[in-house]
CSV table of N, CA and C in Angstrom, one decimal:
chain,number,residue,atom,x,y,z
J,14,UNK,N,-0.7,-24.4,26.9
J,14,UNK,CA,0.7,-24.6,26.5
J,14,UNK,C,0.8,-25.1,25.1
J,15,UNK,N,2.1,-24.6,24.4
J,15,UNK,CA,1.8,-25.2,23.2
J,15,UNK,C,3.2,-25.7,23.0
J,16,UNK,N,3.2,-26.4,21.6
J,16,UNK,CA,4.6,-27.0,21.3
J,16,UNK,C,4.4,-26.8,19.2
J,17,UNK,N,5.6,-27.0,19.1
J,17,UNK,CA,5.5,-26.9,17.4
J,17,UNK,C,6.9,-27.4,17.1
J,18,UNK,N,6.6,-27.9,16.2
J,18,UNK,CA,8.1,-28.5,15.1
J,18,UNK,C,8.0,-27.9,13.7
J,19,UNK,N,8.8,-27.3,13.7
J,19,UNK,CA,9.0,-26.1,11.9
J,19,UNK,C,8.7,-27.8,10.7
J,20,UNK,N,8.1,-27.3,10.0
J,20,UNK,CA,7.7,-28.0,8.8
J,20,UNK,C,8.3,-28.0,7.8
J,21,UNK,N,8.4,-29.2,7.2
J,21,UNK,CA,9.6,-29.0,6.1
J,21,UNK,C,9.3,-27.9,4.7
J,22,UNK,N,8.0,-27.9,4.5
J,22,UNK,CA,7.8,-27.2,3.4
J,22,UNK,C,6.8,-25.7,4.0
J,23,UNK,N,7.3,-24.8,2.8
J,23,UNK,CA,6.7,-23.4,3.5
J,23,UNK,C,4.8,-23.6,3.4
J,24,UNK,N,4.1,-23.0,4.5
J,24,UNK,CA,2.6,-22.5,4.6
J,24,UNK,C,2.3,-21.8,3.3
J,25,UNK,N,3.0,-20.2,3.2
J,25,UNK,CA,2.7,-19.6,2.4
J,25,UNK,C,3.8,-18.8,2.0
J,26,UNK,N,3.5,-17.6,1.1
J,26,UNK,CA,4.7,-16.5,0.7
J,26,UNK,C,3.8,-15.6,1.4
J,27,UNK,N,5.4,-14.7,2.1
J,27,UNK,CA,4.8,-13.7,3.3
J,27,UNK,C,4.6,-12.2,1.5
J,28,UNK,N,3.6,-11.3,1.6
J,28,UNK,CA,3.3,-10.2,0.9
J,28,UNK,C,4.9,-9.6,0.5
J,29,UNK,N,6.0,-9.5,1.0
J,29,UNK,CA,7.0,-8.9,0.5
J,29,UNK,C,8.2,-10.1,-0.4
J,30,UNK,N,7.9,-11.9,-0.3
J,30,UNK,CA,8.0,-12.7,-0.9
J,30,UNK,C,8.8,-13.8,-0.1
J,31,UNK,N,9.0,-14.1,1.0
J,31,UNK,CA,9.9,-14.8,1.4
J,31,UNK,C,8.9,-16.0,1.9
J,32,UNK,N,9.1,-17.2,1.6
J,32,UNK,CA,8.8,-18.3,2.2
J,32,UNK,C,8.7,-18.3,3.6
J,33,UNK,N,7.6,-18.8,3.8
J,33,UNK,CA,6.8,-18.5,5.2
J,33,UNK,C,6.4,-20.2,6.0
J,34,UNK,N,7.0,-20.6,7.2
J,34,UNK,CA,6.2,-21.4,8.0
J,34,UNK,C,5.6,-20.7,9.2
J,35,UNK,N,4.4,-21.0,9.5
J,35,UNK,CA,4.1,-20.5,10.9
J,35,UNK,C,4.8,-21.0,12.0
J,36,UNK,N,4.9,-20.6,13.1
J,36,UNK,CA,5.3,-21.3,14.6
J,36,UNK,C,4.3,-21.2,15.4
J,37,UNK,N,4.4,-20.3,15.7
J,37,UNK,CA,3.3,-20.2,17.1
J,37,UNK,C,2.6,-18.6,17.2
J,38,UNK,N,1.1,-18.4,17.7
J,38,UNK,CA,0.6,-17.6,17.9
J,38,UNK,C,0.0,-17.2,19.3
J,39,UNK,N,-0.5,-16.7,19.6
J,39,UNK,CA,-1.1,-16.1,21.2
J,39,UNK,C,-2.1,-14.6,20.6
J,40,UNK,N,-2.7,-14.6,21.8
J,40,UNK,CA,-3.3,-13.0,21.8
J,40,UNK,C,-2.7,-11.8,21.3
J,41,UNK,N,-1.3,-11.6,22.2
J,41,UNK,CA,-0.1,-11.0,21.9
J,41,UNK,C,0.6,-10.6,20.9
J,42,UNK,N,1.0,-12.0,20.3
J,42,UNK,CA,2.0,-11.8,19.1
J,42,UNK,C,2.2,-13.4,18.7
J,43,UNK,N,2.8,-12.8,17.3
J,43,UNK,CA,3.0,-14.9,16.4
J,43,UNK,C,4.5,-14.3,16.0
J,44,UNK,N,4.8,-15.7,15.7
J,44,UNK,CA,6.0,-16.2,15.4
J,44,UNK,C,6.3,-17.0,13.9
J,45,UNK,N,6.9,-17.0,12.9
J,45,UNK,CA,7.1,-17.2,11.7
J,45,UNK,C,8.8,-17.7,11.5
J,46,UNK,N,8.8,-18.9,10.6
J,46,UNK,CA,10.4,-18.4,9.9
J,46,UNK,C,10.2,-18.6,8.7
J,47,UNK,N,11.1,-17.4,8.1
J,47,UNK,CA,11.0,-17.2,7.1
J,47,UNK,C,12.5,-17.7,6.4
J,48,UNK,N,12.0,-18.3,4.7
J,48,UNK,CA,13.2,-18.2,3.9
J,48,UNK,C,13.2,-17.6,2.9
J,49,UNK,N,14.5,-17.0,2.4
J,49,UNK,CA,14.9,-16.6,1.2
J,49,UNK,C,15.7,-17.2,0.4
J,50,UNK,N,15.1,-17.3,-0.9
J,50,UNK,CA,16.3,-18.1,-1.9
J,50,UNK,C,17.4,-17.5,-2.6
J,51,UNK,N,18.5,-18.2,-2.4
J,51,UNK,CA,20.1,-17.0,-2.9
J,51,UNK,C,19.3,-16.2,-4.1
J,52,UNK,N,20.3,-15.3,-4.2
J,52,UNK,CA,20.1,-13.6,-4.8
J,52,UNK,C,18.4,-13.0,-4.9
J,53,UNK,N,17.5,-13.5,-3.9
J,53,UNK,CA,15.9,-13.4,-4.2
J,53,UNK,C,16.2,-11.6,-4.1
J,54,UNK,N,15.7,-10.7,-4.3
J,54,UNK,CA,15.2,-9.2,-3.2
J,54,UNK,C,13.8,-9.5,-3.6
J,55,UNK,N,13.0,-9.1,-2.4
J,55,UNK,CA,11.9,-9.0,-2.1
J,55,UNK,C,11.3,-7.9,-2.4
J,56,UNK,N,10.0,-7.6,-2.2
J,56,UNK,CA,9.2,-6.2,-2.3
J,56,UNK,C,9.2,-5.8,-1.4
J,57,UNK,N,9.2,-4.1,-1.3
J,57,UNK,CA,9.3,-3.4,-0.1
J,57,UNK,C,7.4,-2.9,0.4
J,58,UNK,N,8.0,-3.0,1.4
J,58,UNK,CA,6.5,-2.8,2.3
J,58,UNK,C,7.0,-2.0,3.3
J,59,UNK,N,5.0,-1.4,3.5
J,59,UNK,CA,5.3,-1.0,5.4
J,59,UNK,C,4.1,-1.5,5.5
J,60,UNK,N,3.9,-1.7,7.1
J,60,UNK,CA,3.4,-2.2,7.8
J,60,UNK,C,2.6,-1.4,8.9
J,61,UNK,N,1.1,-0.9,8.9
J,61,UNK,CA,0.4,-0.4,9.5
J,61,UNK,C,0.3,-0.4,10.9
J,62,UNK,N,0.2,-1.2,11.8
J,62,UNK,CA,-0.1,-1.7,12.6
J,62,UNK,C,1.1,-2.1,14.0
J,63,UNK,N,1.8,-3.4,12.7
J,63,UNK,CA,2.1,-4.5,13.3
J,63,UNK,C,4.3,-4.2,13.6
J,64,UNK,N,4.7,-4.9,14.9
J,64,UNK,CA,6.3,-4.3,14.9
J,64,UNK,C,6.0,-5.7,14.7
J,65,UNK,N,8.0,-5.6,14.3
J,65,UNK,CA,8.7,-7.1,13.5
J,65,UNK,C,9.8,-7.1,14.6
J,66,UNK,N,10.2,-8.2,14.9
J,66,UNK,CA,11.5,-8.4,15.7
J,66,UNK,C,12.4,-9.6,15.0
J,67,UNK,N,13.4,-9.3,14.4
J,67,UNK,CA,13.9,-10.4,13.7
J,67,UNK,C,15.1,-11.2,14.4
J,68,UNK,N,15.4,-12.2,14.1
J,68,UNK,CA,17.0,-13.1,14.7
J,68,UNK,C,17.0,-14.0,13.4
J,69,UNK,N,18.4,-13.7,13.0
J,69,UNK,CA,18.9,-13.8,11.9
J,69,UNK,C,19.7,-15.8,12.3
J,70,UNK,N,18.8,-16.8,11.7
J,70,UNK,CA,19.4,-18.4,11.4
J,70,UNK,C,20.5,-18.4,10.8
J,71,UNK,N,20.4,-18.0,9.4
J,71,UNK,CA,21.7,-18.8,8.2
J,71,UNK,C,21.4,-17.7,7.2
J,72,UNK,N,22.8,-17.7,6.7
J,72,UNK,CA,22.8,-16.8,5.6
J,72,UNK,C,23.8,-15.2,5.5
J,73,UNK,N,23.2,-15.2,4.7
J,73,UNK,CA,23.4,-13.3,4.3
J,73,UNK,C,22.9,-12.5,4.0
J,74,UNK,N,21.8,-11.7,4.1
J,74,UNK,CA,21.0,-10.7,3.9
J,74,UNK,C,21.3,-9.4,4.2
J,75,UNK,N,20.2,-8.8,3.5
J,75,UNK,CA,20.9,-7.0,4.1
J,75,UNK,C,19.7,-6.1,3.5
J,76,UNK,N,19.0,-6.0,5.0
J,76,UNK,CA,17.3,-4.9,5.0
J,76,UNK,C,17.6,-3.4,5.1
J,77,UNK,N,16.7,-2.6,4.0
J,77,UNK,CA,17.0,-1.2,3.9
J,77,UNK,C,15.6,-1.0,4.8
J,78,UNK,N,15.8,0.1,5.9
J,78,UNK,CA,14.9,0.4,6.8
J,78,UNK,C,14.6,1.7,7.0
J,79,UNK,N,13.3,2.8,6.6
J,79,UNK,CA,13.1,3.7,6.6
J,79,UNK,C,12.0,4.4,7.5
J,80,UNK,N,12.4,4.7,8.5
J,80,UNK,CA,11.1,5.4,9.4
J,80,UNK,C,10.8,6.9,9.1
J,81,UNK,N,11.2,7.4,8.2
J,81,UNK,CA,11.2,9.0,7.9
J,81,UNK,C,12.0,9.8,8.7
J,82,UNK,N,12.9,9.5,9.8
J,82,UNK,CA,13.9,10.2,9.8
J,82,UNK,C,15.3,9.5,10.3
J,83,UNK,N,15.3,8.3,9.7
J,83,UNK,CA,16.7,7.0,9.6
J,83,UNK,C,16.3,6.6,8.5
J,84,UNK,N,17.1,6.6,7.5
J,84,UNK,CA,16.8,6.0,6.1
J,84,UNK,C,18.4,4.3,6.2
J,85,UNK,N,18.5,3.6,6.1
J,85,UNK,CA,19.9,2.8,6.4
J,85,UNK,C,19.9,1.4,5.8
J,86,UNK,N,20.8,1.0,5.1
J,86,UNK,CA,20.9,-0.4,5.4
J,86,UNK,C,21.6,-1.5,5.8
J,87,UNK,N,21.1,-2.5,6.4
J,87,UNK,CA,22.2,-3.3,7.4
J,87,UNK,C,22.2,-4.6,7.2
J,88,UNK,N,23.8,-4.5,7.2
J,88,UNK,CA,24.0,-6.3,7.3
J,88,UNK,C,23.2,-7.3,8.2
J,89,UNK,N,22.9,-8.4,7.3
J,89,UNK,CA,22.0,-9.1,8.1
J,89,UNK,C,22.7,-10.6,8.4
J,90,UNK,N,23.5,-11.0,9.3
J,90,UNK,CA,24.1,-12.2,8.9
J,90,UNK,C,23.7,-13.2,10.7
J,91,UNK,N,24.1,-14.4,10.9
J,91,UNK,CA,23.4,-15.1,11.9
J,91,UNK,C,23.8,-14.5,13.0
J,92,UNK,N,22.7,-14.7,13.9
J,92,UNK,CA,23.2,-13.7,15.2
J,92,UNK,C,23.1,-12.6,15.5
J,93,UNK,N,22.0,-11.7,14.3
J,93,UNK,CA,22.0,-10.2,14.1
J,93,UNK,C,20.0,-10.2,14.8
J,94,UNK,N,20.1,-9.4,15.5
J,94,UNK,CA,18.5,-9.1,15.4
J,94,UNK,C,18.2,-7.6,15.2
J,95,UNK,N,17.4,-7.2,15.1
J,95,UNK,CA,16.7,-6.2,14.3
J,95,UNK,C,15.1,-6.0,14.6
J,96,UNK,N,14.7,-4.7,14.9
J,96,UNK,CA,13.0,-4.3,15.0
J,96,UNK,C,13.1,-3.7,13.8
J,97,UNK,N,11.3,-3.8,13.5
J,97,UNK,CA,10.6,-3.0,12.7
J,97,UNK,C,9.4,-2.3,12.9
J,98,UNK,N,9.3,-1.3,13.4
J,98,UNK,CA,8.3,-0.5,13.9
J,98,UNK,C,7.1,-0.7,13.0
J,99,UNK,N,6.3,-0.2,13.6
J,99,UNK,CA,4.9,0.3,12.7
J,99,UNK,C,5.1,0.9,11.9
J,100,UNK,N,5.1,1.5,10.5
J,100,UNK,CA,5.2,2.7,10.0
J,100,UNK,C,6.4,2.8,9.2
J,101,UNK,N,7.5,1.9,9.2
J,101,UNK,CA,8.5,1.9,8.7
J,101,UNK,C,8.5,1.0,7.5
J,102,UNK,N,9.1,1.6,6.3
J,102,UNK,CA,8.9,0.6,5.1
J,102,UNK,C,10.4,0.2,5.4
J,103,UNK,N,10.1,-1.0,4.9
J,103,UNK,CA,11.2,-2.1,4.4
J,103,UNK,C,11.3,-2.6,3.3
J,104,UNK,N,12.6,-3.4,3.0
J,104,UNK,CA,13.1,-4.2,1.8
J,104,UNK,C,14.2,-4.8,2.4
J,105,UNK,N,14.1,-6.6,2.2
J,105,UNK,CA,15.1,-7.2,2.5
J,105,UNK,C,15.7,-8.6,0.9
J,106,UNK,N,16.9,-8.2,1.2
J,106,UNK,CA,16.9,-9.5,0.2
J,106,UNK,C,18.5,-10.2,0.9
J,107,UNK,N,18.4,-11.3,-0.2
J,107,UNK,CA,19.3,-12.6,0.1
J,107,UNK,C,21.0,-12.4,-1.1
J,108,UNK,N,22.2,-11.6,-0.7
J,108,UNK,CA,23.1,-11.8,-1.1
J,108,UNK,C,24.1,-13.0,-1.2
J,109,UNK,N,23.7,-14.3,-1.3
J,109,UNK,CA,24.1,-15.3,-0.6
J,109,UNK,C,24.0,-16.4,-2.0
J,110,UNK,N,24.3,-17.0,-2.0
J,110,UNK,CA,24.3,-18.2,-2.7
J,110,UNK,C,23.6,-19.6,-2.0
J,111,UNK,N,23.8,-19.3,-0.8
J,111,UNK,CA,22.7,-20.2,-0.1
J,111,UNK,C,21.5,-19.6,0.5
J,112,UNK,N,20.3,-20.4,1.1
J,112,UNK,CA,18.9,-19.4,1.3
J,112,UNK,C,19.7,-18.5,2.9
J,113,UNK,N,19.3,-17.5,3.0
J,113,UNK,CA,18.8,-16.8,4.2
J,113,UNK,C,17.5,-16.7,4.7
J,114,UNK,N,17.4,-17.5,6.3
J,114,UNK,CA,16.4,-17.9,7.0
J,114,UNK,C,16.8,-17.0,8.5
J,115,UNK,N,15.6,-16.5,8.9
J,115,UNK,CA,15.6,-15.7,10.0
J,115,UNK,C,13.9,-16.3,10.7
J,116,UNK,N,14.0,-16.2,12.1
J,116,UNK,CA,12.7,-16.0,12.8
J,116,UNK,C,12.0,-14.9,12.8
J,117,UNK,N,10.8,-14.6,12.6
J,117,UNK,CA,10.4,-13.1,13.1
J,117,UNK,C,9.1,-13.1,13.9
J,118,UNK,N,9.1,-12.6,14.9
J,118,UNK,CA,8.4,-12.0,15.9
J,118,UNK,C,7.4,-11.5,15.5
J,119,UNK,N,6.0,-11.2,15.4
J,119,UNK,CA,5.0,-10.1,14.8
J,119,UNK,C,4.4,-9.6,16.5
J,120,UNK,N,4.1,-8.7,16.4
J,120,UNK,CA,3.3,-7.8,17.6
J,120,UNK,C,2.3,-6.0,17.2
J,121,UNK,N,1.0,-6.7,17.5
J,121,UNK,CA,0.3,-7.6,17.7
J,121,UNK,C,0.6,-8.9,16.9
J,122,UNK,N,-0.3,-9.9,17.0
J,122,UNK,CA,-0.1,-10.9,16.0
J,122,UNK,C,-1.0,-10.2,14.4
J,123,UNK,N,-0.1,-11.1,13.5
J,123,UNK,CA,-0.2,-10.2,11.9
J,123,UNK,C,-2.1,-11.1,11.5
J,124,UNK,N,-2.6,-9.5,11.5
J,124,UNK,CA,-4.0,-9.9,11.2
J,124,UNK,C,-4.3,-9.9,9.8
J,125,UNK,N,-3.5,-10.1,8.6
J,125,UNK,CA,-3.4,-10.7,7.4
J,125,UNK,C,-3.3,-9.1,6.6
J,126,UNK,N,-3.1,-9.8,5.1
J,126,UNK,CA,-3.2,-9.2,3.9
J,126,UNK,C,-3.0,-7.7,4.0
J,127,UNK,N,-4.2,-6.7,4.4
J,127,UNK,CA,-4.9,-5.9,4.5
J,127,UNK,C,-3.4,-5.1,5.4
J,128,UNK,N,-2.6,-5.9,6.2
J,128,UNK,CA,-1.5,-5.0,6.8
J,128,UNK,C,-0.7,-4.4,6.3
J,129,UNK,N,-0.7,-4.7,5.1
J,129,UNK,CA,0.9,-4.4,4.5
J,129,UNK,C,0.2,-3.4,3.3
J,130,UNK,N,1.2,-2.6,2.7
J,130,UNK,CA,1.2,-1.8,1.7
J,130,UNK,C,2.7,-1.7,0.8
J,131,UNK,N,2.2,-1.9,-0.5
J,131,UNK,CA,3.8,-1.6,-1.2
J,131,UNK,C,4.3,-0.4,-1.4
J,132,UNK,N,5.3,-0.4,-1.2
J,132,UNK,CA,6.0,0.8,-1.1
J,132,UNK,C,7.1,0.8,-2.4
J,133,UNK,N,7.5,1.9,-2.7
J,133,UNK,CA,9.0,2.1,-3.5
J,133,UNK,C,10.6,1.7,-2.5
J,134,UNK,N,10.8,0.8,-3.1
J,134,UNK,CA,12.2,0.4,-2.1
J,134,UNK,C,13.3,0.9,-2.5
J,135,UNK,N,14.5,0.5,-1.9
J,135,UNK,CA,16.1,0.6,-2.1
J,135,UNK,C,16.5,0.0,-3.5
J,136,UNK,N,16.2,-1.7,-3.4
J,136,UNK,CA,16.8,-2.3,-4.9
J,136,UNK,C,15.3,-2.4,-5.5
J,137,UNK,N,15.4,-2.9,-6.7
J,137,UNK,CA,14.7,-3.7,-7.9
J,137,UNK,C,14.1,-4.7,-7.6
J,138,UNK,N,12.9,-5.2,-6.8
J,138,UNK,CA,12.1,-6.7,-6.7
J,138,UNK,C,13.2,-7.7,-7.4
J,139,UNK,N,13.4,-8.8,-7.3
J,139,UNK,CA,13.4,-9.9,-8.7
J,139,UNK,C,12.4,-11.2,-8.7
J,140,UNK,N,11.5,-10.7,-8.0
J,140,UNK,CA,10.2,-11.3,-7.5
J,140,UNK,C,8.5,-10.8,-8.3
């Protein structure tokens, strides 16, 4: 059994740029929250491997999500959850004036670096 308390300062920056604490991991799948700082956009990626399940904390955000035949993008505000398949490139950023923070799910759990790939996104990085 395990227990965890979120840390005040982030671990790392996740590959697409959002401030990263870990939570918890297993065999299965890990757990992350991530923040964004007002007006950040992030880099767009996909993800080989690994699905995302998000639940949206605080904020306002809004992720463009492309599997090759749903191209879309959707409001991201507290209360919203959201998957990310294997194979699907993403881009999310923070329209907000305050940070937008979300939990996300990895499955399997994220076996580093080597998962992700950049892609051409929706907006312009400002990262």
């Amino acid at each position: 059994m395990k227990t965890y308390t979120l840390t005040t300062e982030p671990d790392k920056k996740s590959p697409a740029g959002a401030d990263v604490r870990f939570m918890m991991s297993s065999d299965t799948g890990g757990m992350i929250h991530s923040t964004v700082p007002p007006k950040q956009i992030n880099k767009a990626v996909v993800h080989t491997s690994v699905n995302e399940i998000w639940y949206i904390l605080e904020g306002h955000g809004e992720i463009w999500r492309d599997d090759k035949s749903h191209n879309q993008v959707t409001t991201l505000l507290p209360g919203t959850s959201i998957d990310i398949p294997a194979g699907t490139a993403f881009q999310y950023r923070n329209v907000s004036d305050q940070d937008f923070k979300f939990i996300c799910v990895t499955m399997p759990p994220w076996p580093g670096e080597q998962e992700c790939t950049y892609v051409d996104g929706h907006w312009q990085p400002t990262i």
